[in-house]
CSV table of C-alpha atoms in Angstrom, one decimal:
chain,number,residue,atom,x,y,z
A,231,MET,CA,140.0,111.7,121.8
A,232,THR,CA,143.2,109.6,121.5
A,233,SER,CA,145.4,109.9,118.5
A,234,SER,CA,144.7,106.3,117.7
A,235,ARG,CA,141.0,106.9,117.6
A,236,ARG,CA,141.4,110.0,115.5
A,237,GLN,CA,143.5,108.2,113.0
A,238,LEU,CA,141.2,105.3,112.8
A,239,GLU,CA,138.1,107.5,112.3
A,240,ALA,CA,139.8,109.3,109.5
A,241,GLN,CA,140.6,105.9,107.9
A,242,LEU,CA,136.9,105.0,108.0
A,243,ASP,CA,136.5,107.3,105.0
A,244,ASP,CA,139.3,105.8,102.8
A,245,PHE,CA,138.2,104.7,99.3
A,246,ASN,CA,139.8,101.4,100.0
A,247,ALA,CA,137.2,99.0,101.5
A,248,ALA,CA,139.7,96.8,103.3
A,249,LYS,CA,141.2,99.9,105.1
A,250,ARG,CA,137.7,100.9,106.2
A,251,ARG,CA,137.1,97.5,107.6
A,252,ASP,CA,140.4,97.5,109.4
A,253,ALA,CA,139.7,100.9,110.9
A,254,LEU,CA,136.4,99.7,112.3
A,255,ASP,CA,138.1,96.6,113.7
A,256,GLY,CA,140.5,98.9,115.5
A,257,LEU,CA,137.8,101.2,116.9
A,258,MET,CA,135.8,98.2,118.1
A,259,LYS,CA,138.9,96.9,119.9
A,260,LEU,CA,139.3,100.3,121.6
A,261,ALA,CA,135.6,100.1,122.6
A,262,ALA,CA,136.0,96.6,124.0
A,263,ALA,CA,139.1,97.8,126.0
A,264,GLY,CA,137.0,100.6,127.5
A,265,GLU,CA,139.0,103.3,125.8
A,266,ILE,CA,135.8,104.4,123.9
A,267,THR,CA,132.4,104.5,125.5
A,268,LEU,CA,129.5,103.6,123.2
A,269,PRO,CA,126.2,105.0,124.6
A,270,ALA,CA,122.9,103.1,124.9
A,271,PRO,CA,120.5,103.9,122.0
A,272,GLY,CA,118.4,106.9,122.6
A,273,LYS,CA,115.3,108.0,120.6
A,274,ALA,CA,116.8,110.1,117.9
A,275,VAL,CA,117.1,108.7,114.3
A,276,ASN,CA,118.6,109.6,110.9
A,277,LEU,CA,117.3,107.3,108.1
A,278,HIS,CA,118.4,109.5,105.2
A,279,CYS,CA,122.2,110.0,105.2
A,280,HIS,CA,123.9,109.9,101.9
A,281,THR,CA,127.4,108.3,101.8
A,282,PHE,CA,130.4,109.0,99.6
A,283,PHE,CA,129.0,106.4,97.1
A,284,SER,CA,126.8,109.3,95.9
A,285,PHE,CA,127.8,112.4,97.9
A,286,ASN,CA,128.3,113.1,101.6
A,287,GLY,CA,129.2,116.7,102.6
A,288,TYR,CA,131.7,115.3,105.2
A,289,GLY,CA,133.0,112.5,103.0
A,290,TYR,CA,131.5,109.8,105.2
A,291,SER,CA,131.7,106.2,104.0
A,292,PRO,CA,128.9,103.7,104.9
A,293,THR,CA,131.1,102.3,107.7
A,294,SER,CA,131.9,105.8,108.9
A,295,PHE,CA,128.3,106.8,109.2
A,296,ALA,CA,127.5,103.5,111.0
A,297,TRP,CA,130.2,104.2,113.5
A,298,ARG,CA,129.3,107.8,114.1
A,299,ALA,CA,125.6,106.9,114.5
A,300,ARG,CA,126.5,104.3,117.1
A,301,CYS,CA,128.7,106.8,118.9
A,302,ALA,CA,125.8,109.3,118.8
A,303,GLY,CA,123.4,106.8,120.4
A,304,LEU,CA,120.9,106.8,117.5
A,305,ALA,CA,118.0,104.5,117.9
A,306,VAL,CA,118.0,103.7,114.2
A,307,ALA,CA,120.3,104.9,111.4
A,308,GLY,CA,119.9,104.6,107.7
A,309,ILE,CA,121.8,105.4,104.5
A,310,VAL,CA,120.2,106.5,101.2
A,311,ASP,CA,122.4,107.0,98.1
A,312,PHE,CA,121.4,108.5,94.9
A,313,ASP,CA,120.9,106.1,92.0
A,314,VAL,CA,123.0,103.3,93.5
A,315,LEU,CA,122.9,100.6,96.1
A,316,ASP,CA,126.7,100.4,96.4
A,317,ALA,CA,126.7,101.2,100.2
A,318,VAL,CA,124.0,98.7,101.3
A,319,ASP,CA,126.0,95.6,102.2
A,320,GLU,CA,128.8,97.6,103.8
A,321,PHE,CA,126.5,99.7,105.9
A,322,LEU,CA,124.3,96.8,107.1
A,323,ASP,CA,127.4,94.7,107.9
A,324,ALA,CA,129.0,97.5,109.9
A,325,SER,CA,125.7,98.2,111.7
A,326,ARG,CA,125.3,94.5,112.7
A,327,ARG,CA,128.9,94.4,114.1
A,328,LEU,CA,128.2,97.6,116.1
A,329,GLY,CA,124.9,96.5,117.5
A,330,LEU,CA,123.2,99.4,115.6
A,331,ARG,CA,119.7,99.2,114.1
A,332,GLY,CA,120.6,99.9,110.5
A,333,CYS,CA,118.5,100.4,107.3
A,334,ALA,CA,119.5,101.1,103.7
A,335,GLY,CA,117.9,102.6,100.6
A,336,ILE,CA,118.1,104.4,97.3
A,337,GLU,CA,116.9,107.7,96.0
A,338,THR,CA,116.3,108.7,92.4
A,339,ARG,CA,114.0,110.9,90.4
A,340,ILE,CA,110.9,109.8,88.5
A,341,PHE,CA,108.4,111.4,86.1
A,342,LEU,CA,104.7,111.5,86.9
A,343,PRO,CA,102.8,112.3,83.7
A,344,GLU,CA,99.7,112.9,85.8
A,345,PHE,CA,101.5,115.9,87.3
A,346,HIS,CA,103.3,117.0,84.2
A,347,SER,CA,102.2,120.7,84.6
A,348,ARG,CA,102.6,120.8,88.4
A,349,GLU,CA,105.7,121.1,90.5
A,350,LEU,CA,106.1,118.4,93.1
A,351,ASN,CA,109.3,118.1,95.2
A,352,SER,CA,111.9,119.0,92.6
A,353,PRO,CA,112.0,122.8,92.5
A,354,GLY,CA,111.1,124.4,89.2
A,355,GLU,CA,110.7,121.0,87.5
A,356,PRO,CA,107.0,120.1,87.0
A,357,GLY,CA,106.2,116.4,86.9
A,358,ILE,CA,109.6,115.4,88.2
A,359,ALA,CA,109.7,113.8,91.7
A,360,TYR,CA,112.4,112.7,94.0
A,361,TYR,CA,111.5,109.1,95.0
A,362,MET,CA,113.0,106.4,97.2
A,363,GLY,CA,113.1,102.7,98.0
A,364,VAL,CA,113.8,102.0,101.6
A,365,GLY,CA,114.6,98.7,103.5
A,366,PHE,CA,117.0,97.1,101.0
A,367,THR,CA,118.9,94.2,102.5
A,368,SER,CA,121.5,93.7,99.7
A,369,CYS,CA,123.1,95.4,96.8
A,370,GLN,CA,122.4,92.3,94.8
A,371,VAL,CA,118.8,92.7,93.4
A,372,ALA,CA,116.4,90.8,91.3
A,373,GLN,CA,116.2,93.4,88.6
A,374,PRO,CA,119.5,95.1,88.2
A,375,ALA,CA,118.7,96.6,84.8
A,376,LEU,CA,117.1,99.7,86.4
A,377,LEU,CA,120.4,100.4,88.3
A,378,ASP,CA,122.3,100.3,85.0
A,379,LYS,CA,119.7,102.7,83.5
A,380,LEU,CA,120.0,105.1,86.4
A,381,ARG,CA,123.8,105.1,86.1
A,382,GLU,CA,123.6,105.8,82.4
A,383,ILE,CA,121.1,108.6,83.0
A,384,ALA,CA,123.4,110.2,85.6
A,385,ARG,CA,126.4,109.9,83.4
A,386,THR,CA,124.6,111.4,80.4
A,387,ARG,CA,123.3,114.2,82.5
A,388,ASN,CA,126.8,115.0,83.9
A,389,LEU,CA,128.4,114.9,80.5
A,390,GLY,CA,125.7,117.2,79.2
A,391,VAL,CA,126.4,119.7,82.0
A,392,LEU,CA,130.1,119.6,81.3
A,393,SER,CA,129.5,120.2,77.6
A,394,ARG,CA,127.7,123.4,78.4
A,395,VAL,CA,129.8,124.6,81.4
A,396,ASN,CA,133.3,123.8,80.0
A,397,PRO,CA,133.1,126.4,77.2
A,398,TYR,CA,131.8,129.0,79.6
A,399,LEU,CA,134.6,128.4,82.1
A,400,GLU,CA,137.5,128.2,79.7
A,401,PRO,CA,140.4,127.9,80.4
A,402,VAL,CA,139.0,126.0,83.5
A,403,ALA,CA,137.7,123.0,81.6
A,404,ILE,CA,137.6,119.6,83.2
A,405,ASP,CA,137.7,116.0,81.8
A,406,TYR,CA,135.1,113.7,83.2
A,407,GLU,CA,137.2,110.6,83.4
A,408,ASP,CA,140.4,112.2,84.5
A,409,ASP,CA,139.2,115.0,86.8
A,410,VAL,CA,135.8,113.8,88.1
A,411,ILE,CA,135.6,110.0,88.4
A,412,PRO,CA,138.7,109.8,90.7
A,413,LEU,CA,136.7,111.9,93.2
A,414,THR,CA,134.3,108.9,93.7
A,415,PRO,CA,134.9,105.4,95.1
A,416,LYS,CA,132.9,103.7,92.4
A,417,GLY,CA,132.4,106.2,89.6
A,418,ASN,CA,128.9,107.5,90.6
A,419,ALA,CA,129.5,111.2,90.1
A,420,THR,CA,127.1,114.0,91.0
A,421,GLU,CA,127.0,117.7,90.3
A,422,ARG,CA,128.8,118.3,93.5
A,423,HIS,CA,131.7,116.2,92.3
A,424,LEU,CA,131.8,118.3,89.1
A,425,CYS,CA,132.0,121.5,91.2
A,426,ALA,CA,134.9,120.1,93.3
A,427,ALA,CA,136.7,119.3,90.0
A,428,TYR,CA,136.1,122.8,88.7
A,429,GLU,CA,137.5,124.3,91.9
A,430,ALA,CA,140.6,122.1,91.8
A,431,LYS,CA,141.2,122.8,88.1
A,432,ALA,CA,140.9,126.6,88.6
A,433,GLU,CA,143.6,126.4,91.3
A,434,SER,CA,146.0,124.7,88.9
A,435,VAL,CA,145.2,127.2,86.1
A,436,PHE,CA,145.3,130.2,88.3
A,437,PRO,CA,147.6,129.5,91.2
A,438,ASP,CA,147.6,133.2,92.3
A,439,ASP,CA,144.6,133.8,94.5
A,440,SER,CA,143.9,137.3,93.2
A,441,GLU,CA,143.9,136.1,89.6
A,442,ARG,CA,141.7,133.2,90.4
A,443,ALA,CA,139.3,135.4,92.3
A,444,ALA,CA,139.0,137.7,89.4
A,445,PHE,CA,138.3,134.8,87.1
A,446,TRP,CA,135.5,133.4,89.3
A,447,ALA,CA,134.1,136.8,90.0
A,448,ALA,CA,133.5,137.4,86.2
A,449,LYS,CA,132.0,133.9,85.8
A,450,LEU,CA,129.8,133.8,88.9
A,451,GLY,CA,128.7,137.4,89.1
A,452,ARG,CA,130.3,138.3,92.4
A,453,GLU,CA,132.9,140.8,93.5
A,454,PRO,CA,136.5,139.5,93.6
A,455,GLY,CA,136.8,140.3,97.3
A,456,ASP,CA,133.7,138.2,98.1
A,457,ILE,CA,135.2,135.3,96.1
A,458,LEU,CA,138.5,135.6,98.0
A,459,LYS,CA,136.7,135.2,101.3
A,460,LEU,CA,135.0,132.0,100.1
A,461,PHE,CA,138.2,130.3,99.0
A,462,PRO,CA,138.9,128.8,102.5
A,463,ASP,CA,135.4,127.5,102.6
A,464,SER,CA,135.4,124.9,99.8
A,465,PRO,CA,131.9,123.5,100.5
A,466,SER,CA,130.3,127.0,100.3
A,467,PHE,CA,132.4,128.0,97.2
A,468,GLN,CA,131.5,124.8,95.4
A,469,GLY,CA,127.8,125.4,96.3
A,470,LEU,CA,128.2,128.9,94.6
A,471,ILE,CA,129.7,127.3,91.5
A,472,ARG,CA,126.8,124.8,91.3
A,473,SER,CA,124.1,127.4,91.9
A,474,LYS,CA,125.5,129.8,89.3
A,475,THR,CA,126.4,127.3,86.5
A,476,MET,CA,124.3,124.1,87.0
A,477,LYS,CA,121.1,125.0,88.6
A,478,MET,CA,118.1,126.9,87.0
A,479,GLY,CA,119.4,130.0,85.2
A,480,GLY,CA,122.9,128.7,84.8
A,481,VAL,CA,124.6,127.8,81.5
A,482,GLY,CA,124.7,124.1,82.4
A,483,TYR,CA,121.0,123.8,83.2
A,484,VAL,CA,118.5,122.3,80.8
A,485,GLN,CA,114.9,122.0,81.8
A,486,PRO,CA,114.1,118.3,82.0
A,487,ASP,CA,111.0,117.1,80.0
A,488,GLY,CA,110.5,113.9,81.9
A,489,THR,CA,111.6,111.5,79.1
A,490,ALA,CA,115.0,110.9,80.6
A,491,PHE,CA,113.5,109.7,83.9
A,492,PRO,CA,112.0,106.3,84.8
A,493,ARG,CA,108.3,106.1,85.5
A,494,LEU,CA,106.7,105.4,88.9
A,495,ASP,CA,105.6,101.9,88.0
A,496,GLU,CA,109.0,100.9,86.6
A,497,VAL,CA,110.8,102.1,89.8
A,498,ASN,CA,108.2,100.5,92.1
A,499,GLU,CA,108.5,97.2,90.3
A,500,PHE,CA,112.3,97.3,90.9
A,501,ILE,CA,112.0,98.2,94.6
A,502,LEU,CA,109.3,95.6,95.3
A,503,ALA,CA,111.2,92.8,93.4
A,504,ALA,CA,114.1,93.5,95.8
A,505,GLY,CA,111.9,93.1,98.8
A,506,ALA,CA,112.1,96.8,99.7
A,507,ILE,CA,109.5,99.5,100.3
A,508,PRO,CA,108.6,102.3,97.8
A,509,ALA,CA,108.5,105.7,99.4
A,510,TYR,CA,107.7,109.2,98.2
A,511,ALA,CA,110.1,112.0,99.3
A,512,TRP,CA,107.9,114.8,100.6
A,513,LEU,CA,109.2,118.4,100.2
A,514,ASN,CA,107.0,120.8,102.2
A,515,GLY,CA,103.4,120.7,101.0
A,516,LEU,CA,103.6,124.1,99.4
A,517,THR,CA,104.2,123.3,95.8
A,518,PRO,CA,101.1,123.0,93.4
A,519,GLY,CA,101.6,119.2,93.2
A,520,GLU,CA,101.9,118.6,96.9
A,521,GLN,CA,99.0,120.9,97.7
A,522,ALA,CA,96.9,118.4,95.8
A,523,VAL,CA,98.0,116.0,98.5
A,524,GLU,CA,95.0,113.6,98.4
A,525,GLU,CA,95.2,113.2,94.6
A,526,LEU,CA,99.0,112.6,94.8
A,527,LEU,CA,98.7,110.1,97.6
A,528,ASP,CA,95.9,108.2,95.9
A,529,LEU,CA,98.0,107.9,92.7
A,530,LEU,CA,101.1,106.9,94.7
A,531,GLN,CA,99.4,104.3,96.8
A,532,GLU,CA,97.6,102.7,93.9
A,533,ALA,CA,101.0,102.2,92.3
A,534,GLY,CA,102.4,100.6,95.4
A,535,THR,CA,104.0,103.4,97.4
A,536,ALA,CA,103.9,102.2,101.0
A,537,ALA,CA,105.9,104.8,103.0
A,538,ILE,CA,106.8,108.5,103.2
A,539,ASN,CA,110.2,110.2,103.6
A,540,ILE,CA,110.5,113.6,105.2
A,541,ILE,CA,113.5,115.9,105.8
A,542,PRO,CA,112.1,117.6,109.0
A,543,ASP,CA,114.9,120.2,109.4
A,544,ARG,CA,114.0,122.1,106.3
A,545,ASN,CA,110.4,122.2,107.4
A,546,TRP,CA,110.8,124.1,110.6
A,547,ASN,CA,114.4,125.3,111.1
A,548,ILE,CA,113.9,128.6,109.3
A,549,ALA,CA,115.0,132.0,110.5
A,550,ASP,CA,112.0,133.9,109.1
A,551,ALA,CA,109.3,133.4,111.8
A,552,ASP,CA,106.3,133.6,109.3
A,553,LYS,CA,107.9,131.0,107.0
A,554,ARG,CA,108.8,128.8,109.9
A,555,LYS,CA,105.2,128.9,111.1
A,556,THR,CA,103.8,128.2,107.6
A,557,LYS,CA,106.1,125.2,106.9
A,558,ALA,CA,105.7,123.7,110.4
A,559,GLU,CA,101.9,123.9,110.0
A,560,SER,CA,102.2,122.2,106.6
A,561,LEU,CA,104.4,119.5,108.1
A,562,HIS,CA,102.0,118.7,110.9
A,563,ALA,CA,99.0,118.7,108.5
A,564,PHE,CA,100.7,116.4,106.1
A,565,ALA,CA,101.8,114.0,108.9
A,566,GLU,CA,98.2,113.8,110.0
A,567,ILE,CA,97.0,112.9,106.5
A,568,VAL,CA,99.8,110.3,106.2
A,569,GLN,CA,98.9,108.7,109.6
A,570,SER,CA,95.3,108.5,108.6
A,571,ARG,CA,96.4,106.4,105.6
A,572,ASP,CA,98.7,104.2,107.8
A,573,LEU,CA,101.8,105.1,105.9
A,574,PRO,CA,105.0,104.8,107.9
A,575,ILE,CA,107.1,108.0,108.0
A,576,VAL,CA,110.9,107.8,107.8
A,577,VAL,CA,113.0,110.9,108.4
A,578,GLY,CA,116.6,112.0,108.2
A,579,THR,CA,118.9,114.9,107.4
A,580,GLU,CA,120.5,113.9,104.1
A,581,MET,CA,124.0,115.3,104.8
A,582,ASN,CA,124.6,115.6,101.1
A,583,ALA,CA,126.0,119.1,101.7
A,584,TYR,CA,128.5,120.4,104.2
A,585,GLY,CA,126.8,122.1,107.2
A,586,GLN,CA,123.7,119.8,107.4
A,587,LYS,CA,123.1,118.3,110.8
A,588,PHE,CA,124.0,114.8,111.8
A,589,VAL,CA,120.6,114.4,113.4
A,590,ASP,CA,117.4,116.4,113.7
A,591,GLU,CA,116.5,118.4,116.8
A,592,PHE,CA,113.6,116.2,117.8
A,593,ASP,CA,113.0,118.1,121.1
A,594,ALA,CA,112.4,121.4,119.2
A,595,PRO,CA,108.8,122.6,119.8
A,596,GLU,CA,107.9,122.1,116.1
A,597,LEU,CA,109.1,118.5,116.0
A,598,ALA,CA,108.5,117.2,119.6
A,599,PRO,CA,104.8,116.3,118.9
A,600,LEU,CA,105.9,114.2,115.9
A,601,ALA,CA,109.0,112.6,117.4
A,602,PRO,CA,107.1,109.5,118.5
A,603,VAL,CA,105.7,109.1,115.0
A,604,PHE,CA,109.1,109.4,113.5
A,605,LEU,CA,110.6,106.8,115.9
A,606,GLU,CA,107.8,104.4,115.2
A,607,GLY,CA,108.4,104.7,111.5
A,608,ALA,CA,112.1,104.0,112.1
A,609,TYR,CA,111.4,100.9,114.1
A,610,THR,CA,108.9,99.7,111.4
A,611,LEU,CA,111.6,100.0,108.8
A,612,TYR,CA,114.2,98.2,110.9
A,613,GLY,CA,111.7,95.5,111.8
A,614,HIS,CA,111.1,95.0,108.1
A,615,THR,CA,114.9,95.0,107.4
A,616,ILE,CA,115.7,92.2,109.8
A,617,LEU,CA,112.8,90.0,108.8
A,618,GLN,CA,113.4,90.5,105.1
A,619,ALA,CA,117.1,89.7,105.5
A,620,ALA,CA,116.4,86.6,107.6
A,621,GLN,CA,113.6,84.9,105.7
A,622,GLY,CA,112.1,87.3,103.1
A,623,MET,CA,109.3,88.1,105.5
A,624,GLY,CA,109.5,91.9,105.1
A,625,TYR,CA,106.9,94.6,105.0
A,626,THR,CA,106.1,94.2,101.3
A,627,SER,CA,106.5,90.4,101.1
A,628,ASP,CA,104.0,87.7,100.2
A,629,TRP,CA,104.2,86.6,103.8
A,630,ALA,CA,103.1,90.0,105.0
A,631,ARG,CA,100.2,90.2,102.5
A,632,ARG,CA,98.9,86.8,103.8
A,633,HIS,CA,99.2,87.6,107.5
A,634,PHE,CA,97.9,91.1,107.9
A,635,ASP,CA,94.5,92.4,107.0
A,636,SER,CA,95.3,96.0,107.4
A,637,ALA,CA,98.3,98.4,107.2
A,638,LYS,CA,97.7,99.5,110.7
A,639,ALA,CA,98.2,95.9,112.1
A,640,LYS,CA,101.3,95.4,109.9
A,641,ASN,CA,102.8,98.7,111.1
A,642,ALA,CA,102.3,97.7,114.7
A,643,PHE,CA,103.9,94.3,114.1
A,644,PHE,CA,107.0,95.5,112.4
A,645,ALA,CA,107.4,98.5,114.8
A,646,ARG,CA,107.2,96.1,117.7
A,647,ILE,CA,110.0,93.9,116.3
A,648,GLY,CA,112.1,96.8,115.2
A,649,GLY,CA,112.0,98.5,118.6
A,650,ARG,CA,112.5,95.4,120.8
A,651,VAL,CA,114.8,93.0,119.0
A,652,ASP,CA,118.5,93.3,120.0
A,653,PRO,CA,120.4,94.3,116.8
A,654,ALA,CA,123.4,92.4,118.1
A,655,ALA,CA,121.5,89.2,118.7
A,656,ASP,CA,121.1,86.3,116.2
A,657,LEU,CA,117.5,85.7,115.2
A,658,PRO,CA,115.9,82.3,115.9
A,659,ASP,CA,114.8,80.2,113.0
A,660,LEU,CA,111.7,81.6,111.4
A,661,THR,CA,109.6,80.3,108.5
A,662,ALA,CA,107.3,81.8,106.0
A,663,ALA,CA,104.6,79.4,107.3
A,664,MET,CA,104.5,81.2,110.7
A,665,PRO,CA,101.6,83.4,111.5
A,666,ALA,CA,102.5,86.8,112.9
A,667,GLU,CA,101.8,85.9,116.6
A,668,ASP,CA,104.2,82.9,116.3
A,669,VAL,CA,106.9,85.1,114.9
A,670,LEU,CA,106.5,87.4,117.9
A,671,SER,CA,106.6,84.4,120.3
A,672,ALA,CA,109.7,83.0,118.7
A,673,LEU,CA,111.4,86.4,119.1
A,674,GLY,CA,110.4,86.6,122.8
A,675,LEU,CA,108.0,89.4,122.2
């Protein structure tokens, strides 16, 4: 790697958007000059990468992830940020410039009153579910009020955590505006930002490593020697702070009752109004709520859920052989049920914590049989993205409802477009009056 490339790639993660764009310009010039080789797209995908607009374990900006996805030869790449759409325009623009099939979405949490007593995909929190909208084409949406609500919910939650953790960690207390918000490019802080701020504050209060280790040992229930060993590994140390102070059992944790979260119909209305696709974020099929899979999917689909998100790595890449077998079997059983309902499956590795993979191991024995299904889901989402962006003819559009009599036919249509249209090419003129076969003909398919 040349020094110029290394410097430019580091600049991709600057909080200044103009500097990020300049860095991408420089890298593309190096590629055009033959100093960087960009591979042909392969068959691997990651459609669930968080960016630094919520939290990325490696600090990746939307442009940075697009560049790295292009360099890795991903067939399709996608970003998903928590509670915000701040990364959408930048990521899709960078993807188009790079000739990368790019998709964008949002993740949040909802309350399902029908499952108020059953845990779903949010550990230890009955009725609360992680939920997504995928296939957004702009950060400018028809109903922005929900985004404002989500930001306020997150801010209130964070301030509540600080009000409980600060007294416990005195004299290592942090200020939300002064210590936390500067760690984010647009003020969307998460618990992981709080932990980074606590780590930094402790270093200023206790500059001596031994004294600081003694402080944290007393607060986190670890031996000082163990804490000292963690200091060079900030991501792991911050994870310990989070698990001991902010997650279940910690002083900062309060069991949610559902009233603070939006409802399924409210979130689906927002997603559909933006021309995107509502998607349930499946965990592992082993919780009480997810074991009632048919009941859950019936409820979701009736409300408009039209896709499923899965994080494959946590459903097979497990050291314990028995747990690996159980989770892999659950993954395959769920995928079979989802396919029988003609729901596209989109997958990714999140990267919202340091150490998570850039891309799944799709050739692993546990994933290989499902790899074609995951690739088809990625192509379906990309096909939706380009048609929705071009003429509002996406997967959930009025046009799609008029022209497809089954989800199976719709999936095949969008997957065909997503897999065959050159992401660097300009689309021909299309109209909402066109039947599906004329769209394929106009695209040369």
